[in-house]
Coordinates of C-alpha atoms and ligand atoms in Angstrom, one line a residue:
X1 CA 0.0 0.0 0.0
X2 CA 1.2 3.4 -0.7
X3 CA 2.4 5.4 2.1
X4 CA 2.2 9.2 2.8
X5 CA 2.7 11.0 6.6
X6 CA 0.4 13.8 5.6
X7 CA -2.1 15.1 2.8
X8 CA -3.2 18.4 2.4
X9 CA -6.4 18.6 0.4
X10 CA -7.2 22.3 -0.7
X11 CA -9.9 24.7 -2.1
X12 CA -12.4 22.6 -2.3
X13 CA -16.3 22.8 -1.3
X14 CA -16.5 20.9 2.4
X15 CA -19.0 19.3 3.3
X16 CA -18.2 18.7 7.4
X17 CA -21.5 16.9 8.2
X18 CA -20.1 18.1 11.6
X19 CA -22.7 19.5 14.7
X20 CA -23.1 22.7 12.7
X21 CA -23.5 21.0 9.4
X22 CA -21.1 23.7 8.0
X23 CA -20.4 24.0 4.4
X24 CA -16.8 25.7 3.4
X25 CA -16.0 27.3 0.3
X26 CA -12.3 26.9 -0.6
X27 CA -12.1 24.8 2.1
X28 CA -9.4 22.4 2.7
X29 CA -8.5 19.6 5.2
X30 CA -5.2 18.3 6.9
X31 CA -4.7 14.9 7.3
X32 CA -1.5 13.6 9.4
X33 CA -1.2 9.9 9.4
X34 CA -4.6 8.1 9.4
X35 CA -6.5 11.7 11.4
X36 CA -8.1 14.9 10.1
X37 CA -6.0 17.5 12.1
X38 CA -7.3 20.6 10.5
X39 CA -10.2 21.7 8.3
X40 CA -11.3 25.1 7.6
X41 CA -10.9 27.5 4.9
X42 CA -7.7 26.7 2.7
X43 CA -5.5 29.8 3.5
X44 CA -6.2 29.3 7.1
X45 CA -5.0 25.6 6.8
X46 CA -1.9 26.7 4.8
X47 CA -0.6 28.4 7.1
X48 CA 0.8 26.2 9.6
X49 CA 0.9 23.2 7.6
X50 CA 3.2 21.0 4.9
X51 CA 2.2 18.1 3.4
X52 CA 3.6 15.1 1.6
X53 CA 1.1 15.1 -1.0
X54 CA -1.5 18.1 -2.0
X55 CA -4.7 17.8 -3.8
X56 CA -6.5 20.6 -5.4
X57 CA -9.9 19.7 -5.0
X58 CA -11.1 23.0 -7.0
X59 CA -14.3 21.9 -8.3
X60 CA -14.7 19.1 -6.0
X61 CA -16.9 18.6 -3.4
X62 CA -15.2 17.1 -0.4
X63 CA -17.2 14.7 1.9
X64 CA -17.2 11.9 4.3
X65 CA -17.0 8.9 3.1
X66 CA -20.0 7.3 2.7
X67 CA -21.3 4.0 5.0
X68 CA -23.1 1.0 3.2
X69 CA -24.9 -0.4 6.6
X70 CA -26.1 -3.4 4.6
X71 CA -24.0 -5.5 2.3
X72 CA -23.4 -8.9 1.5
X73 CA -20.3 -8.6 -0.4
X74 CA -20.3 -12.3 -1.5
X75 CA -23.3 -11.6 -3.7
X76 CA -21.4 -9.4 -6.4
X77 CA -20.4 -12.6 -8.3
X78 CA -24.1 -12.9 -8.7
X79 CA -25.6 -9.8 -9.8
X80 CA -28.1 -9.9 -12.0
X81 CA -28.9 -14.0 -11.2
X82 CA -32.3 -13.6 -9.9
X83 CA -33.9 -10.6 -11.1
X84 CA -37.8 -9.9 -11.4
X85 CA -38.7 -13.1 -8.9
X86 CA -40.3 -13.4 -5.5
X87 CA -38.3 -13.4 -2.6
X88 CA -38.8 -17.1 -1.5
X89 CA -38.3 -17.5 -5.2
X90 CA -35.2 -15.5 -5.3
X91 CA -33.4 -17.4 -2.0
X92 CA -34.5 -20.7 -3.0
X93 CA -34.1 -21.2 -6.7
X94 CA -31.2 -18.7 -7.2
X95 CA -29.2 -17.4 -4.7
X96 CA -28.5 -19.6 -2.3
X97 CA -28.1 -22.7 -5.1
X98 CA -25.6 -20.2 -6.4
X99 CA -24.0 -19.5 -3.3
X100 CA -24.1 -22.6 -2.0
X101 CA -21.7 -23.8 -4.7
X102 CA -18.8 -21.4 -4.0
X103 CA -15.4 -22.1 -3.1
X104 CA -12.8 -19.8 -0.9
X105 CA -11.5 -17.9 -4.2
X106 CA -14.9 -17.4 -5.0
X107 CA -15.8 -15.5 -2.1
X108 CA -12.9 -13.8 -2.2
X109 CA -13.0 -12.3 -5.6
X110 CA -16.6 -11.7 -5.0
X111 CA -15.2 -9.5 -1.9
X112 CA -12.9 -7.6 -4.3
X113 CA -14.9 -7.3 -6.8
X114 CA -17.6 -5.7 -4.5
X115 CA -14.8 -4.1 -2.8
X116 CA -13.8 -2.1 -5.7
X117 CA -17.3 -1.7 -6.6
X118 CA -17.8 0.6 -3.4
X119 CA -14.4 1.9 -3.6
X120 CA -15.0 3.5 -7.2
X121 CA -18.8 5.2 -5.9
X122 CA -17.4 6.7 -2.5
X123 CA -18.0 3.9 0.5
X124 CA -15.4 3.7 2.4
X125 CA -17.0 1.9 5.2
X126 CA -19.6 -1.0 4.7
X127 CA -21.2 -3.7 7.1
X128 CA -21.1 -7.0 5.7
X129 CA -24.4 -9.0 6.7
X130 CA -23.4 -12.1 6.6
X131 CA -20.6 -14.4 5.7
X132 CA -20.5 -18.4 5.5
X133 CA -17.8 -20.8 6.3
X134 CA -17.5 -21.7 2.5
X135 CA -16.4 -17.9 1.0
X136 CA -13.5 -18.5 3.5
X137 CA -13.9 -15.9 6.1
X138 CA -10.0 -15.2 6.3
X139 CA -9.0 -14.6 2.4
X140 CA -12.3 -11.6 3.0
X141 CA -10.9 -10.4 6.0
X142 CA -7.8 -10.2 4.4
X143 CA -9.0 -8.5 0.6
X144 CA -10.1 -6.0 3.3
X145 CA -6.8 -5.3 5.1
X146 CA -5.2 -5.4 1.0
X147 CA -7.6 -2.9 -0.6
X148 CA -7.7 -0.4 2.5
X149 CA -11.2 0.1 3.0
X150 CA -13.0 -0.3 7.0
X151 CA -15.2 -3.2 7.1
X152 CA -17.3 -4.3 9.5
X153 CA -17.6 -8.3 8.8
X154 CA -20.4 -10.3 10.2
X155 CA -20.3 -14.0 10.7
X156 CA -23.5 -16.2 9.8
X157 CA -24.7 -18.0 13.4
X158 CA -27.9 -20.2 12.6
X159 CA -29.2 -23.7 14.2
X160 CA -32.5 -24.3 11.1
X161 CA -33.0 -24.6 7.7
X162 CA -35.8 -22.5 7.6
X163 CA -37.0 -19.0 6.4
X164 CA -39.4 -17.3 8.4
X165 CA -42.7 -19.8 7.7
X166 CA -41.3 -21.7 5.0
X167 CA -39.5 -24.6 7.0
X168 CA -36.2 -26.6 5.3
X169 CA -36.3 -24.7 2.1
X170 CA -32.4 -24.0 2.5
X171 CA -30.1 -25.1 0.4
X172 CA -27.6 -27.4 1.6
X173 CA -24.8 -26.2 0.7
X174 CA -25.8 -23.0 2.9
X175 CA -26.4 -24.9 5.8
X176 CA -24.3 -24.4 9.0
X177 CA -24.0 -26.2 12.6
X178 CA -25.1 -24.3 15.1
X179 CA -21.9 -24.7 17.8
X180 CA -19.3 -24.3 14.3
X181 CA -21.1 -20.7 13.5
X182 CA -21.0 -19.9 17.1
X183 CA -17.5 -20.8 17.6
X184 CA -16.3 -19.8 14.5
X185 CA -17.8 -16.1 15.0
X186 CA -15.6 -16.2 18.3
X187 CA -12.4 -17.6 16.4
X188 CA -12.7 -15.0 13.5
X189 CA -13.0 -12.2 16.4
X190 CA -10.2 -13.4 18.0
X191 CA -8.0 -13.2 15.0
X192 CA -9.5 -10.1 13.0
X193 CA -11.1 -8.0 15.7
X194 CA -9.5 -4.3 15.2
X195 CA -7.0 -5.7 13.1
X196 CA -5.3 -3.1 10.2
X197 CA -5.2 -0.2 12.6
X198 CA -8.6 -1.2 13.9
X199 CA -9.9 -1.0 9.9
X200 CA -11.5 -4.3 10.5
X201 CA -14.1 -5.6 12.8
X202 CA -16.3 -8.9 13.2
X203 CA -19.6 -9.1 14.7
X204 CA -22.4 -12.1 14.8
X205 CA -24.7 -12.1 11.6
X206 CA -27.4 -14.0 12.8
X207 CA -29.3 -15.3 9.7
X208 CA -33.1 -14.5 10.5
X209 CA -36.6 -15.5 12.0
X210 CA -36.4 -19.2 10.8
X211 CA -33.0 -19.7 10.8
X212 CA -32.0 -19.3 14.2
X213 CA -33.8 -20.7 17.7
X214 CA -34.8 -18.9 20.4
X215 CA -32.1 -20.8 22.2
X216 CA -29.6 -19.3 19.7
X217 CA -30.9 -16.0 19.6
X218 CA -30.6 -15.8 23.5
X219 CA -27.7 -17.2 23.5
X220 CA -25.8 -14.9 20.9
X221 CA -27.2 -11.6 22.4
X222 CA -25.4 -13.1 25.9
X223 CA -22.3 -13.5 24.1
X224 CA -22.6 -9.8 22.3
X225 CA -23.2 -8.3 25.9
X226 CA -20.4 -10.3 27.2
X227 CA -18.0 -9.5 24.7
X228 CA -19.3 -6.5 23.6
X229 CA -19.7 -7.9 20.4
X230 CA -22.2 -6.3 17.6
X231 CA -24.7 -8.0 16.1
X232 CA -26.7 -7.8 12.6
X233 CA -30.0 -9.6 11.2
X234 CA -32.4 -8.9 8.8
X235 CA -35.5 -8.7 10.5
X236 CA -39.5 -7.5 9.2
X237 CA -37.8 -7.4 5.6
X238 CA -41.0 -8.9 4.1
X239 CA -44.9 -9.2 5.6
X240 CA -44.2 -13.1 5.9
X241 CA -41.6 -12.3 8.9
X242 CA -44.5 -10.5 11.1
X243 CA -47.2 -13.4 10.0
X244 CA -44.4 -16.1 10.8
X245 CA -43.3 -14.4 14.5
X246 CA -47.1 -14.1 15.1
X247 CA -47.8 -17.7 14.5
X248 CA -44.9 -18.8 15.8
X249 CA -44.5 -17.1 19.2
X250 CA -47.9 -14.9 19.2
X251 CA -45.2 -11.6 19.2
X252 CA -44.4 -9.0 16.1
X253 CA -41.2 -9.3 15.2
X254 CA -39.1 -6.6 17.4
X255 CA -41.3 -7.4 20.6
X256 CA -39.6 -11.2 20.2
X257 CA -36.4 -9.7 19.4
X258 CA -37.0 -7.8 22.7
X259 CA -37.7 -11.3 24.7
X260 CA -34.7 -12.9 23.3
X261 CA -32.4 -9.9 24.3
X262 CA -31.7 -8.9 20.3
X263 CA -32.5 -5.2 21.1
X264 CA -30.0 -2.4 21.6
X265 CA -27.3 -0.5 20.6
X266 CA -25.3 -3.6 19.0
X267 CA -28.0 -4.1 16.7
X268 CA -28.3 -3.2 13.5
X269 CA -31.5 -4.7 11.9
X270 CA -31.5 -4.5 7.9
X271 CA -34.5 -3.7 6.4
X272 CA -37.2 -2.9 8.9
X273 CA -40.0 -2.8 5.9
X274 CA -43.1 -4.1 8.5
X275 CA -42.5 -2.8 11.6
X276 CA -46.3 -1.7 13.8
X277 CA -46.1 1.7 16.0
X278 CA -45.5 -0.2 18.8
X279 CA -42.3 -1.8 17.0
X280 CA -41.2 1.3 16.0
X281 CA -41.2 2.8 19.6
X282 CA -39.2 -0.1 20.8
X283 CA -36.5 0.1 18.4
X284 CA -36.3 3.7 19.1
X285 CA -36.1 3.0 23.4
X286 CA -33.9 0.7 23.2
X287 CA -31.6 2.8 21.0
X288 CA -31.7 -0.4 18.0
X289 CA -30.3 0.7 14.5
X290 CA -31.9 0.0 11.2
X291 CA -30.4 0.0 7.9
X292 CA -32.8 1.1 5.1
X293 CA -32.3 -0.6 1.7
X294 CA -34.8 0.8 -0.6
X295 CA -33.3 -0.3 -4.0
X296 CA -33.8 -4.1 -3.0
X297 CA -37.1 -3.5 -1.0
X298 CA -38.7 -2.3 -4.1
X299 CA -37.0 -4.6 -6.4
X300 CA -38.0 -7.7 -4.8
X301 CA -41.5 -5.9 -4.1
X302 CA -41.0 -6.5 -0.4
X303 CA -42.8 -2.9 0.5
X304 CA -41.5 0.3 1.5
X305 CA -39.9 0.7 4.9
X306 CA -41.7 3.8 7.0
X307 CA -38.6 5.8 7.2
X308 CA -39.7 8.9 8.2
X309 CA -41.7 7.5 10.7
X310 CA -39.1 5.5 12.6
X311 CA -36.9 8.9 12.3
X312 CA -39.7 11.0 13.8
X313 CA -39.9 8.9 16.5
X314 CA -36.3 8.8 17.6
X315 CA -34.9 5.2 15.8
X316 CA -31.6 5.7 13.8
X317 CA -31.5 4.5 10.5
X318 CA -29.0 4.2 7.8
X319 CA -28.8 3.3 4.2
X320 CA -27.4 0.1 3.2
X321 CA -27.3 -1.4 -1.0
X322 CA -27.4 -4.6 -0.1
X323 CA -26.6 -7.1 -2.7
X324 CA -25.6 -8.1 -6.3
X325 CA -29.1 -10.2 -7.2
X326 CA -31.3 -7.7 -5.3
X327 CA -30.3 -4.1 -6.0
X328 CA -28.0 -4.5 -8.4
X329 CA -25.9 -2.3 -7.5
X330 CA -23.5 -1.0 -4.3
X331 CA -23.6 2.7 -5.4
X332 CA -24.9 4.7 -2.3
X333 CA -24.8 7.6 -4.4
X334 CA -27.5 6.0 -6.4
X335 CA -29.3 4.7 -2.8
X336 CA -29.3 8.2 -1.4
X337 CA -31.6 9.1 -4.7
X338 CA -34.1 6.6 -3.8
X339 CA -34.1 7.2 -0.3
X340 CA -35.0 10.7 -0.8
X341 CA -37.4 9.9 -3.5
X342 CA -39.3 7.2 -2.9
X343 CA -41.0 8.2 0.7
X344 CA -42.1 11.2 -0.5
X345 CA -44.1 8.9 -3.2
X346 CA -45.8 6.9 -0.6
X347 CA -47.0 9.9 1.6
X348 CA -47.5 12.2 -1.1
X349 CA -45.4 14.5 0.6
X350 CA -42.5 16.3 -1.0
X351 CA -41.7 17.9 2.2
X352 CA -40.2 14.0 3.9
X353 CA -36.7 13.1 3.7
X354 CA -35.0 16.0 2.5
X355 CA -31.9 15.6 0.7
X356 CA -29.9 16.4 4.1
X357 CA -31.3 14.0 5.4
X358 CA -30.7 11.5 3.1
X359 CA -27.1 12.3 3.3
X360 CA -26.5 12.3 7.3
X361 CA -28.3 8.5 6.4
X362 CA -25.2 7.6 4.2
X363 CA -22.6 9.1 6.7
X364 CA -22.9 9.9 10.3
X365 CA -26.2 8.0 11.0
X366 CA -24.1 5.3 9.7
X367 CA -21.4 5.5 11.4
X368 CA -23.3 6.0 14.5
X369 CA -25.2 2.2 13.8
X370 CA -21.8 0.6 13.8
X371 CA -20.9 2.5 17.0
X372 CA -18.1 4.7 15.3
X373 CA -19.4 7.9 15.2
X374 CA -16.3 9.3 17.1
X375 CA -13.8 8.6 14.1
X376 CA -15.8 8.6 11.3
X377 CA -19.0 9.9 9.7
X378 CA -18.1 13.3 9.6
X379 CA -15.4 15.9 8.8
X380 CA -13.7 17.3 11.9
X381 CA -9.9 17.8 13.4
X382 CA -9.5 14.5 15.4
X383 CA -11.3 12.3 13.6
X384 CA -9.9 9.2 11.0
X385 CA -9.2 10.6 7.8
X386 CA -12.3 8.8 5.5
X387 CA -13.4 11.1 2.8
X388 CA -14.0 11.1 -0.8
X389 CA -13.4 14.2 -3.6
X390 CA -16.6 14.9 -5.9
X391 CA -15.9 15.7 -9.5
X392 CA -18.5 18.8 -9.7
X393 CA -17.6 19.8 -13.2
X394 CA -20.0 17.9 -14.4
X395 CA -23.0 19.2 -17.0
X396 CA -25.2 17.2 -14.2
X397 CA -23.6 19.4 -11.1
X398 CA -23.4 22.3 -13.3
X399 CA -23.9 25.3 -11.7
X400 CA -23.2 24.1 -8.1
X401 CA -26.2 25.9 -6.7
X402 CA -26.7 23.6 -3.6
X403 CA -24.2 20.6 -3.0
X404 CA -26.3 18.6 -0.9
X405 CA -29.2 18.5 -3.5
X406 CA -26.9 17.9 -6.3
X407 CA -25.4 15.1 -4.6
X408 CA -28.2 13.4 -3.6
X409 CA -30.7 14.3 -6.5
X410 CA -28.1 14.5 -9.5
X411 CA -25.0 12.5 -8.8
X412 CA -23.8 9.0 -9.4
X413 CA -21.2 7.1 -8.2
X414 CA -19.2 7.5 -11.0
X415 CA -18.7 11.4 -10.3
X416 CA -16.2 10.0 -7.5
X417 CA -12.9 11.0 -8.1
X418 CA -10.6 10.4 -5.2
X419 CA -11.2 8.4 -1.8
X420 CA -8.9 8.1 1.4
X421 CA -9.5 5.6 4.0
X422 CA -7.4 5.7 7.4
X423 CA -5.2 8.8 5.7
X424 CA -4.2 6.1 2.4
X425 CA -4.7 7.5 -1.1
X426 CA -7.2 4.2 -2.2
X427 CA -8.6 5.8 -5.6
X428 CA -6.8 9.0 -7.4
X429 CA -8.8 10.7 -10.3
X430 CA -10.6 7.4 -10.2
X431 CA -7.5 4.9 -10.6
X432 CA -7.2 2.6 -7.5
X433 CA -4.2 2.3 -5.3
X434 CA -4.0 -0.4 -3.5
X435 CA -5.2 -3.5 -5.9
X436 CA -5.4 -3.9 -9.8
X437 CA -8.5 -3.0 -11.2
X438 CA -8.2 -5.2 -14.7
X439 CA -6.9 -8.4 -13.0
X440 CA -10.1 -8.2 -10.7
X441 CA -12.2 -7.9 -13.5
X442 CA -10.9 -10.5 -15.3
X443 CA -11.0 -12.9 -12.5
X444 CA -14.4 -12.2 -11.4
X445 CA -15.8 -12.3 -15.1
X446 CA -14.4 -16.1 -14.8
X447 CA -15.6 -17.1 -11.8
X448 CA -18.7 -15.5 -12.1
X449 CA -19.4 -17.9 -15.2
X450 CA -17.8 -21.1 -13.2
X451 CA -20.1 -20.7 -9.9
X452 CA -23.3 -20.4 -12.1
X453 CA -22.1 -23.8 -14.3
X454 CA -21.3 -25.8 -11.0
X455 CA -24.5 -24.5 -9.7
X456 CA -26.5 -26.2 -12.4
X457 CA -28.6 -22.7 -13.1
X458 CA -29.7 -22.2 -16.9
X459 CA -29.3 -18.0 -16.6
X460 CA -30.2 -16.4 -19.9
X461 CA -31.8 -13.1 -20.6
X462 CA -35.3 -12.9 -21.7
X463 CA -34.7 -11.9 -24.7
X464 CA -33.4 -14.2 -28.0
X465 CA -29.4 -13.7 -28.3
X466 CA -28.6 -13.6 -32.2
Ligands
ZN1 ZN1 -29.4 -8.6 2.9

């Protein structure tokens, strides 16, 4: 990895995301090793500071970089595998036949792959949802050390073949003992836990309603408390997860969550499509963190999470892209859009989630879910030095009138034009640093055909190929 002391990044529009929410014109920020030590306007930096390496960011909009809190980075192998299918549909037939057949190397380029994916449209910190035993949990942990972003990896822990009311539908090549996931969670903490200058960090993925036991659940929110280990689930991602905890133990969802000792500040629970008012004021009193992933709620038709409600009432939420075969894409750039858009739809109010909003979603709420929010999330002397540079001379950002509504309502991931993680150079005028863009590529394009032959899936577009 290349290695500079210091970085001076200079007269460029800041976006601080800090108390204030300040905006700076010619701004610039002074990074010393892997910490913003300065930010303010750019002579004021100047003045008492040399740098290794100076970037003129004029016509650049300077941000933090931005948090996917839901992504399941072995899925990018797979993208486009199941589209325009039911959920049910989508795990049984597809997905998990597909995953189900990959090797170590396969979840491993899949990681890079998604890596550089996120990398190239401004993420710089992601929460991956959950990992099995067969993508080989060390060759991901270490892609992550190797391409320099900060990854939060979760571990699967599950005890039942089932999802929500549809009983042994998984696929058995995604099935896990419960005592191996447990102890294997613990082993992979052990080892990875705040590794690369704490750029890494593990946590329990527990897989969801159906997959786990009561006995499990209880006993991995012990273990989180214990440890203080964080956890991760998807949880009231479609209707059939309220019907399911109904039937099954006569509670919604987040109340048996509650009884099982899932709630709280360790939690981050993807989705969150279906919870009731009483579910929402629970997740907001016992401080529990949601990831909102509108691009693959509306894909796979699951409903529309009621964002500004949970928000209103207190409950933190972030934005998340989750996967290859359900969004199918990990461009938050693209996910702040929709998050901005597509509430204002369903009320019929144009006056819900502002794009300010939608952008505190991708960064500081984030980085709050994940329990970081005193390093990262926003720009301020002190914190790690994660930010991305904004091309703005663009025709789409032209004139910059209001960065924050271009951003959000105009921009695209490929506008990104340089990202630091942890004070590293990872992408200059849109050429990575630390890995080799082709070669990923190239692999990925390979073993993206391989996984779907040993699977035994016919994929073919819909349409005749001449
Ligand atoms: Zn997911």
């Amino acid at each position: 990895m290349p290695s500079q002391a210091s970085i001076l990044i200079h007269s460029g529009l800041v976006l601080t995301l800090d108390q204030s929410r300040r905006i700076l014109r010619d701004g610039a920020v002074a990074v010393q090793d892997d910490r913003i030590v300065k930010i303010d306007k750019t002579t004021l930096v100047r003045k008492d500071f040399r740098a290794d390496v100076e970037i003129d960011a004029s016509h650049m909009i300077i941000l933090p970089g931005l948090v996917d809190l839901h992504v399941h980075l072995a899925q990018a192998l797979i993208r486009g595998c199941a589209d325009d299918v039911s959920l049910i549909a989508w795990l049984r037939d597809r997905v998990w036949p597909l995953q189900g057949s990959y090797t170590h190397e396969d979840g491993r380029v899949s990681a890079l792959l998604c890596m550089l994916e996120m990398i190239k449209s401004g993420t710089t910190t992601f929460l991956e949802a959950m990992l099995h035993s067969r993508y080989g949990f060390d060759g991901i942990a270490e892609a992550v050390e190797r391409t320099g972003m900060r990854g939060v990896l979760s571990k699967i822990v599950m005890d039942q073949a089932g999802y929500a009311g549809s009983e042994q539908i998984m696929h058995p090549g995604m099935m896990e003992e419960k005592e191996a996931t447990v102890n294997e969670t613990l082993r992979m903490h052990g080892g990875w836990n705040g590794k690369a200058n704490g750029r890494i960090q593990v946590r329990f993925g527990l897989r969801s309603l159906g997959a786990c036991s009561p006995t499990l659940f209880r006993e991995v929110s012990a273990l989180s408390r214990e440890r203080d280990m964080g956890m991760t689930m998807h949880l009231n991602e479609v209707r059939e997860d309220g019907e399911f905890a109904e039937r099954a133990f006569r509670k919604r969802p987040v109340e048996f969550a509650e009884e099982v000792g899932l709630l709280g500040p360790r939690m981050v629970f993807a989705h969150m499509v279906w919870p009731n008012p009483g579910e929402i004021a629970l997740l907001a009193k016992t401080q529990t963190h949601v990831a909102h992933c509108p691009s693959s709620n509306t894909k796979l038709a699951s409903g529309i999470a009621p964002v500004p409600e949970m928000l209103r009432a207190g409950v933190n939420v972030g934005l998340g892209c989750d996967g290859g075969p359900s969004n199918n894409s990990y461009d938050m750039i693209r996910e702040m859009k929709l998050a901005a858009v597509v509430h204002k739809a369903r009320l019929l109010d144009p006056l819900v989630l502002p794009a300010e909003e939608a952008l505190e979603m991708a960064t500081i709420r984030g980085a709050r879910a994940l329990g970081m929010e005193g390093d990262i999330g926003s720009l301020e002397a002190g914190k790690k030095a994660d930010l991305i540079l904004v091309d703005s001379n663009r025709p789409h950002l032209t004139p910059m009138t209001n960065p924050v509504s271009h951003l959000v309502y105009a921009a695209c991931g490929e506008d990104v034009h340089t990202v630091i993680v942890d004070g590293q150079i990872l992408m200059r005028n849109r050429v990575l640093a630390t890995v080799n863009e082709e070669d990923i590529l190239k692999e990925a394009a390979k073993r993206g055909r391989e996984v779907i032959a040993r699977a035994g899936i016919d994929i073919q577009p819909r349409w005749p190929i001449a």
